[in-house]
CSV table of C-alpha atoms and ligand atoms in Angstrom, one decimal:
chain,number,residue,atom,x,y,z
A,127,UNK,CA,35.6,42.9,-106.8
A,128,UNK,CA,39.3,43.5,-108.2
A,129,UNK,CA,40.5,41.0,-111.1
A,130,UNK,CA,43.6,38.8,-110.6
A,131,UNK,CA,45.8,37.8,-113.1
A,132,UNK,CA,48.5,34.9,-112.9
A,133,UNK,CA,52.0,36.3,-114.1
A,134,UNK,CA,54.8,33.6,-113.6
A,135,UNK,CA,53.5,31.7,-111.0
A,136,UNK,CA,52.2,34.8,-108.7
A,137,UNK,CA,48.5,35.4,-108.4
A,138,UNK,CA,48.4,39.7,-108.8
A,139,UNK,CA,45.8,42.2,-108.8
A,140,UNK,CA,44.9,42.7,-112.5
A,141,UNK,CA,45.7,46.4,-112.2
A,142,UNK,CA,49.5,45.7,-110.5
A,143,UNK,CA,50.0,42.5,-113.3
A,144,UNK,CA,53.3,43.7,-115.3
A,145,UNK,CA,55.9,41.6,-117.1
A,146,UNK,CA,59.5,42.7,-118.0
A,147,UNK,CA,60.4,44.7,-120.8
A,148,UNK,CA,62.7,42.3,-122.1
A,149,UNK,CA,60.4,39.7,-121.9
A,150,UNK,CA,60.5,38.2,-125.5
A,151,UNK,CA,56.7,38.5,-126.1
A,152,UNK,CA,56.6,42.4,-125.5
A,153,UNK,CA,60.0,42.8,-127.6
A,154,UNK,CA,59.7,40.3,-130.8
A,155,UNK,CA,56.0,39.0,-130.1
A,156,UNK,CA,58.0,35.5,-129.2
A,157,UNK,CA,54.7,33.9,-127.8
A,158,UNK,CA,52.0,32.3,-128.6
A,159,UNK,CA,48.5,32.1,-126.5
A,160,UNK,CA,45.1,30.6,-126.7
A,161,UNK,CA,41.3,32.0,-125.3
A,162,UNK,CA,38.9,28.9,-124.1
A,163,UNK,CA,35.3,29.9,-123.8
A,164,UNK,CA,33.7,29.2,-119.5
A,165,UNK,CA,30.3,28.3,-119.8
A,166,UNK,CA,29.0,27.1,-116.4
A,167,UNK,CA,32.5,26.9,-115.3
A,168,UNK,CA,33.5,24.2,-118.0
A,169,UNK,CA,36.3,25.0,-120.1
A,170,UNK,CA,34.6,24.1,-123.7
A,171,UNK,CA,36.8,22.3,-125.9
A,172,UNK,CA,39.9,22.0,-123.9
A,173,UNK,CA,41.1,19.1,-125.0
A,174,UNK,CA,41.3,20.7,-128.9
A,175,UNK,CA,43.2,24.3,-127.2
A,176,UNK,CA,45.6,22.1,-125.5
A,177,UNK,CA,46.5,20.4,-128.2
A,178,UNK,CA,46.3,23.7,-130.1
A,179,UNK,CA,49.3,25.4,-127.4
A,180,UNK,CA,51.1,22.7,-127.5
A,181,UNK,CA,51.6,22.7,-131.1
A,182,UNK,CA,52.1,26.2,-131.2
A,183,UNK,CA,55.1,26.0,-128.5
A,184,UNK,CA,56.3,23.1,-130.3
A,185,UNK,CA,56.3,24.5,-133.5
A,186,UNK,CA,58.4,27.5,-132.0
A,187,UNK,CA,60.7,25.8,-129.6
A,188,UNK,CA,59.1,27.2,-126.8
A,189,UNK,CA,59.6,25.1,-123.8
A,190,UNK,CA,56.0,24.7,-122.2
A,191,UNK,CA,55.9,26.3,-119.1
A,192,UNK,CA,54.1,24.0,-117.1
A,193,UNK,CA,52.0,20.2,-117.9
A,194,UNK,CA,49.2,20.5,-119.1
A,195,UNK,CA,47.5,19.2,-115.8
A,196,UNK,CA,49.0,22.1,-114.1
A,197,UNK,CA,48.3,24.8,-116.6
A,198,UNK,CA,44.1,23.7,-115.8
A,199,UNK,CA,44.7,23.9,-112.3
A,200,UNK,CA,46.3,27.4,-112.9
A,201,UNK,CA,43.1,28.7,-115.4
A,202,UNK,CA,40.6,26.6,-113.1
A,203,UNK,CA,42.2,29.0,-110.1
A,204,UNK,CA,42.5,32.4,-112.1
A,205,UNK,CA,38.8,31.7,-112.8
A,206,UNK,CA,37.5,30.8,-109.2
A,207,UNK,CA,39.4,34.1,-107.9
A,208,UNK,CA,37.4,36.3,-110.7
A,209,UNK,CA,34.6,34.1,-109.6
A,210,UNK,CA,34.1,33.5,-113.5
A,211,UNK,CA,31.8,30.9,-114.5
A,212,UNK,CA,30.8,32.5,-117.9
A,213,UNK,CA,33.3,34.1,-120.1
A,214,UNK,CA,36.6,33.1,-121.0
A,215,UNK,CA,40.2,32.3,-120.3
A,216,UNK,CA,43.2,33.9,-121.8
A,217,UNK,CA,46.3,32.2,-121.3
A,218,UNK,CA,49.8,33.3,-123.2
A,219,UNK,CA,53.4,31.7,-123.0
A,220,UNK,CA,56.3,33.7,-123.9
A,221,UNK,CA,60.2,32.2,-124.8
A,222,UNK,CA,60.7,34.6,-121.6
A,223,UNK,CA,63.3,37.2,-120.5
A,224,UNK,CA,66.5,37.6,-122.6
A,225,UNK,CA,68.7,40.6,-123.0
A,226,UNK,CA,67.6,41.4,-126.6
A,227,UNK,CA,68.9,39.3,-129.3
A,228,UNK,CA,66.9,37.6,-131.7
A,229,UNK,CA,68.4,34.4,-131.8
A,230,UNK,CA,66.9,31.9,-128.9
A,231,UNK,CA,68.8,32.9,-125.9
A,232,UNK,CA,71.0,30.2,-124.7
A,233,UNK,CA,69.3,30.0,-121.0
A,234,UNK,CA,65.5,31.3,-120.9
A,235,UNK,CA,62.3,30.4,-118.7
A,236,UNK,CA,59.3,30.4,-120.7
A,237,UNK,CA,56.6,33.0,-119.2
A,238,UNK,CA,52.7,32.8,-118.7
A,239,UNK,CA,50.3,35.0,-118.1
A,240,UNK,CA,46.7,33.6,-117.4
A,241,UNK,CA,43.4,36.5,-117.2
A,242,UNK,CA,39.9,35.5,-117.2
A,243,UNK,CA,36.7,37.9,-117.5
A,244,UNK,CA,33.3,37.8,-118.0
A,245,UNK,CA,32.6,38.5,-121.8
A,246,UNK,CA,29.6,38.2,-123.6
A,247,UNK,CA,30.1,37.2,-127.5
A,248,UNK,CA,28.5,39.4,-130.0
A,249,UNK,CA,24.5,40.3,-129.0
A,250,UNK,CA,22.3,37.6,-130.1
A,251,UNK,CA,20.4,40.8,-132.1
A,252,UNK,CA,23.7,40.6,-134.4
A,253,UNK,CA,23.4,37.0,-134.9
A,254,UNK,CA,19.8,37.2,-135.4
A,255,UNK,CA,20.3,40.0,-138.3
A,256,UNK,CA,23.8,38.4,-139.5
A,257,UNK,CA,26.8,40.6,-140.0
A,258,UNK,CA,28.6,42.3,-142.6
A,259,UNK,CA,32.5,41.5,-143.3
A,260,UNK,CA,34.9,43.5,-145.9
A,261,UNK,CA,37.5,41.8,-147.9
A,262,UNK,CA,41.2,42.6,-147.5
A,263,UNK,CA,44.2,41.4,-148.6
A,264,UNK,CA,46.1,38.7,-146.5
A,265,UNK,CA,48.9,40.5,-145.8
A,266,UNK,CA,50.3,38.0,-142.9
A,267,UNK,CA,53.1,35.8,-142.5
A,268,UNK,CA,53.1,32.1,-143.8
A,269,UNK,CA,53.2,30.4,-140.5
A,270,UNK,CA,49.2,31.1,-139.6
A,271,UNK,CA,48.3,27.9,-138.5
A,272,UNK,CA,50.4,29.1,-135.3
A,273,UNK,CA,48.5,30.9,-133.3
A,274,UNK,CA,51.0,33.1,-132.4
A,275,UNK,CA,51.1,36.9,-130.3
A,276,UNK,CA,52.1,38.4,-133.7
A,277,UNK,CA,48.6,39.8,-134.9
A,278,UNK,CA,49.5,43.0,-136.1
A,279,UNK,CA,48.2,42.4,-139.7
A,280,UNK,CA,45.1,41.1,-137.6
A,281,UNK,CA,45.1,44.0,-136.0
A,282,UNK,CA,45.3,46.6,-138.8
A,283,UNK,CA,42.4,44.8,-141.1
A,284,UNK,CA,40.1,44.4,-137.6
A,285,UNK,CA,40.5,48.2,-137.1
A,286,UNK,CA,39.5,48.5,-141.3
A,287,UNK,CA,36.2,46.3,-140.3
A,288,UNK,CA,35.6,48.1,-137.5
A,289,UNK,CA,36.1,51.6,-139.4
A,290,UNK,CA,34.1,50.4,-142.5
A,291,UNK,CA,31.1,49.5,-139.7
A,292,UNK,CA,31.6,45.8,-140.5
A,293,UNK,CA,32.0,42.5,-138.0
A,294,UNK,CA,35.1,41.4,-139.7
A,295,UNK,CA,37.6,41.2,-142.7
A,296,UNK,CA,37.9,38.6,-144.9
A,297,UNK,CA,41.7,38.5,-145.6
A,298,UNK,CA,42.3,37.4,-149.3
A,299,UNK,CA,45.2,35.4,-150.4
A,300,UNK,CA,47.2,36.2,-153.9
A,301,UNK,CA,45.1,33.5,-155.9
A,302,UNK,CA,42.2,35.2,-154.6
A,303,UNK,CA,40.8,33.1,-152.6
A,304,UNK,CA,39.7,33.7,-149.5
A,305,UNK,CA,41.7,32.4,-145.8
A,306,UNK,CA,39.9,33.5,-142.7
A,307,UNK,CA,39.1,36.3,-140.9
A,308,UNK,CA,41.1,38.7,-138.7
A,309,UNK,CA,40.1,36.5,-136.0
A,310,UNK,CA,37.4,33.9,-137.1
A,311,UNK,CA,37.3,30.9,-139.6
A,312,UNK,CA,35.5,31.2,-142.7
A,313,UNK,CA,33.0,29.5,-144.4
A,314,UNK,CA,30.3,29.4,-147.3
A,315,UNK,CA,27.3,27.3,-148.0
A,316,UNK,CA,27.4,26.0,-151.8
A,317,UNK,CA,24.2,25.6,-154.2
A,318,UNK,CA,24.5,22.5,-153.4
A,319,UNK,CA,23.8,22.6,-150.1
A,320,UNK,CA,28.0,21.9,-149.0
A,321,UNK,CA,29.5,23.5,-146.3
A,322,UNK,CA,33.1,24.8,-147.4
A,323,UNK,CA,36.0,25.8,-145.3
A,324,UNK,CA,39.7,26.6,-145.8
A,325,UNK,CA,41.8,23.4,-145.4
A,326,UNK,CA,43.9,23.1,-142.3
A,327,UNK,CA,47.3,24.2,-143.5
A,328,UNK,CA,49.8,27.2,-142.9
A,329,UNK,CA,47.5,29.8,-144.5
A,330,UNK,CA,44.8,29.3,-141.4
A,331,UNK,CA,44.6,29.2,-137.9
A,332,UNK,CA,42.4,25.8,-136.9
A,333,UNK,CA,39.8,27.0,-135.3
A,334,UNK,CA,38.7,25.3,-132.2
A,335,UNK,CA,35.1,26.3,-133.2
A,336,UNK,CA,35.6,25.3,-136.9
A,337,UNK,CA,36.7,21.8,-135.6
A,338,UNK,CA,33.2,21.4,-133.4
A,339,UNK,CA,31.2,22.6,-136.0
A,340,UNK,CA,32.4,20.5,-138.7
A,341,UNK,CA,31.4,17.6,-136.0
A,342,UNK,CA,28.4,18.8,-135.6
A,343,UNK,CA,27.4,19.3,-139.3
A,344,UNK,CA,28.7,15.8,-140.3
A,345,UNK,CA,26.5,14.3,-137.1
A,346,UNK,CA,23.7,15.8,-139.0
A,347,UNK,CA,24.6,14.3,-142.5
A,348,UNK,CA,26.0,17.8,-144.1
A,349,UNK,CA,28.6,17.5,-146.4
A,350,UNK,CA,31.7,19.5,-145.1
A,351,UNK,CA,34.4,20.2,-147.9
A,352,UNK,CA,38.0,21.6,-146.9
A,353,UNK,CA,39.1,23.5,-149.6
A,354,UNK,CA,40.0,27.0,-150.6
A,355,UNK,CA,36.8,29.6,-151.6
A,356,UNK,CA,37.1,33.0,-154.0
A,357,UNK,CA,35.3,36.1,-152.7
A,358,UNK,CA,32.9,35.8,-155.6
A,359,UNK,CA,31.9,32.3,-154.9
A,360,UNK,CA,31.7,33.9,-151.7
A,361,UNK,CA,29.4,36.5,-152.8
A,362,UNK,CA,27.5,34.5,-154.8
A,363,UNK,CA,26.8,31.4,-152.1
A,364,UNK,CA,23.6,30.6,-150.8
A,365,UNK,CA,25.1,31.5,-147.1
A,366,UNK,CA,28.0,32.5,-145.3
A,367,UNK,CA,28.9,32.5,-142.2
A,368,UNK,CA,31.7,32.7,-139.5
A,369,UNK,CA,33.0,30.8,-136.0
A,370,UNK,CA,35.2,31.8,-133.2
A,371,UNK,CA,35.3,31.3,-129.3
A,372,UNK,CA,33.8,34.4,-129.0
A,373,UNK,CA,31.8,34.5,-132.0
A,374,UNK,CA,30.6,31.0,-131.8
A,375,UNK,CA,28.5,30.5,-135.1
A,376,UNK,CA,27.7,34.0,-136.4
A,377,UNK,CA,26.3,34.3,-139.9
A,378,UNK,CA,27.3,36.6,-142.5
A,379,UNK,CA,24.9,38.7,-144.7
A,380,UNK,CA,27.0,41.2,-146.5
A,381,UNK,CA,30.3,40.9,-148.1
A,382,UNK,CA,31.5,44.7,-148.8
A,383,UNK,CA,28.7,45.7,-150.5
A,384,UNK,CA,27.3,42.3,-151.8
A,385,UNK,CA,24.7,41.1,-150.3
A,386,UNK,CA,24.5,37.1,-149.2
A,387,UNK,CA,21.2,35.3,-151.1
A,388,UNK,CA,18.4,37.8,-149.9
A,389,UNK,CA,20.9,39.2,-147.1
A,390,UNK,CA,19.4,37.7,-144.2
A,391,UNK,CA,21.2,35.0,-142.1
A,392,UNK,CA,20.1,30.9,-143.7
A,393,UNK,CA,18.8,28.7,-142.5
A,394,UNK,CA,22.2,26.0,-142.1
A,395,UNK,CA,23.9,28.9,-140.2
A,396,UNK,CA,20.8,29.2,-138.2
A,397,UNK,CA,20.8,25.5,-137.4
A,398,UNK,CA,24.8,25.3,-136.5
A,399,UNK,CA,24.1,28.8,-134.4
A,400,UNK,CA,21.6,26.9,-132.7
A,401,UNK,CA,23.3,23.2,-132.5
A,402,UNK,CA,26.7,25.0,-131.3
A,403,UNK,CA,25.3,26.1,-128.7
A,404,UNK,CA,24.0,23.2,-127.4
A,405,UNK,CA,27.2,21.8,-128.2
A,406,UNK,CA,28.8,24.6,-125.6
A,407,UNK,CA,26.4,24.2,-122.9
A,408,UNK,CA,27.2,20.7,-122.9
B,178,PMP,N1,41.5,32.5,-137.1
B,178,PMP,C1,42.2,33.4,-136.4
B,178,PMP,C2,43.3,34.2,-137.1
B,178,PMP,C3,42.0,33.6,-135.0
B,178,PMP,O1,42.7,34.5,-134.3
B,178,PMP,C4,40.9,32.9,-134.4
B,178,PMP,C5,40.6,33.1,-132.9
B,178,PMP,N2,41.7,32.9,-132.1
B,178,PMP,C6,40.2,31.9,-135.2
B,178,PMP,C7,40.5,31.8,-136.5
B,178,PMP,C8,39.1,31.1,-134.5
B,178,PMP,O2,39.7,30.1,-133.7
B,178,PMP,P1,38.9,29.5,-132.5
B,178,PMP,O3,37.6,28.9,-133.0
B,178,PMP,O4,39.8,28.5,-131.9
B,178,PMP,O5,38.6,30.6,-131.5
């Protein structure tokens, strides 16, 4: 079976899907985008990503190219054609086609793109083992909490992970503390039993996953605490761990060449694994 894609209001064979080149995305990464999770054809979470793109295209003055009803009808289509029912959605809006100029051209039509595909997360035999992340420094703008198109700092320290055989990067502010990863929220598990997380402000995109499992651990009484983490409380907490839409809850065992406690995955990231998945399946 071919893919489809949906390019500006045209369903297209995935291989034949092309944009301008002076669409604003391709030219100053002038977009934003968001990827829900499918599980038995429900988008999971979509109330939290729609709010999500709609903050990020208000936050940049991009006009949103369709309601929000219509933009579900459009991903609820893109995934019937792929006939996806597990997997995700990727959906991205662009300020659109401009002769280039960096100011906001005066007359624009915001462009979106909408792919779906059946993706596994990371193999269950990584989660059961728990991964290993490097630290980097953040390097990124100051406007993270947008969860913008511009990932090339996300790219570069993914590509250092990948080439140090780790899951991820840790990206490390100036103070020293610890923000996220290149593309997953980060997280620690005190002496004390707490579960700390960056707080929700510019230096962090808000994970959709980091919003469900800090539901799900205060539902079972766990004390979540927003606040900023160094990479030696880090390597010194009795667990770590990491969530994503792909990722979901994946726990962390090494942090460059620390291990976590006795470097196996604990048993609170076990047990939010475990009770985020649930969550997912509905
Ligand atoms: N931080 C960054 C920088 C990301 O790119 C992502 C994934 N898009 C996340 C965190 C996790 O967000 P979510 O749980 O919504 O997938």
């Amino acid at each position: 079976m071919s893919r489809i894609a949906y390019v500006n209001g045209r369903y297209v064979p995935h291989r034949q899907a092309q944009v301008h080149i002076e669409d604003r995305g391709y030219q100053f990464s002038d977009g934003i985008y968001e990827v829900i999770a499918v599980e038995g054809g429900n988008l999971v979470d979509e109330k939290w990503h729609l709010d999500r793109w709609d903050r990020s295209l208000g936050e940049l003055r991009i006009a949103p190219p369709m309601g929000r009803s219509a933009l579900m009808l459009v991903a609820r289509e893109v995934l019937r054609r792929n006939l996806v029912r597990d997997g995700i959605v990727y959906m991205q809006a662009t300020r659109g086609v401009a002769p280039r100029d960096h100011a906001f051209p005066k007359r624009s039509k915001s462009a979106l793109v909408m792919t779906a595909r059946r993706k596994k997360g990371p193999s269950a035999l990584l989660a059961e083992h728990g991964a290993k992340v490097i630290t980097i420094p953040d390097i990124r703008w100051e406007r993270c909490d947008i969860k913008a198109v511009a990932l090339l700092p996300n790219v570069l320290g993914k590509q250092r992970a990948a080439e140090a055989g780790a899951f991820e990067a840790w990206q490390v502010d100036r103070d020293g503390n610890v923000t996220e990863g290149t593309s997953t929220n980060a997280w620690i598990v005190t002496a004390a039993g707490e579960l700390v997380t960056r707080q929700p402000a510019h230096a962090i995109l808000n994970g959709v996953t980091r919003l469900a499992v800090i539901e799900i651990a205060r539902l079972r009484q766990l004390t979540v605490v927003e606040r900023a983490f160094t990479v030696a409380e880090a390597m010194a907490a009795r667990e770590a761990f990491l969530t994503s839409t792909t990722s979901a809850v994946m726990p962390v065992v090494r942090i460059d060449d620390v291990a976590v406690a006795d470097g196996a995955p604990g048993p609170i990231s076990r047990a939010l694994r475990e009770a985020y998945r649930a969550h997912v399946a509905g």
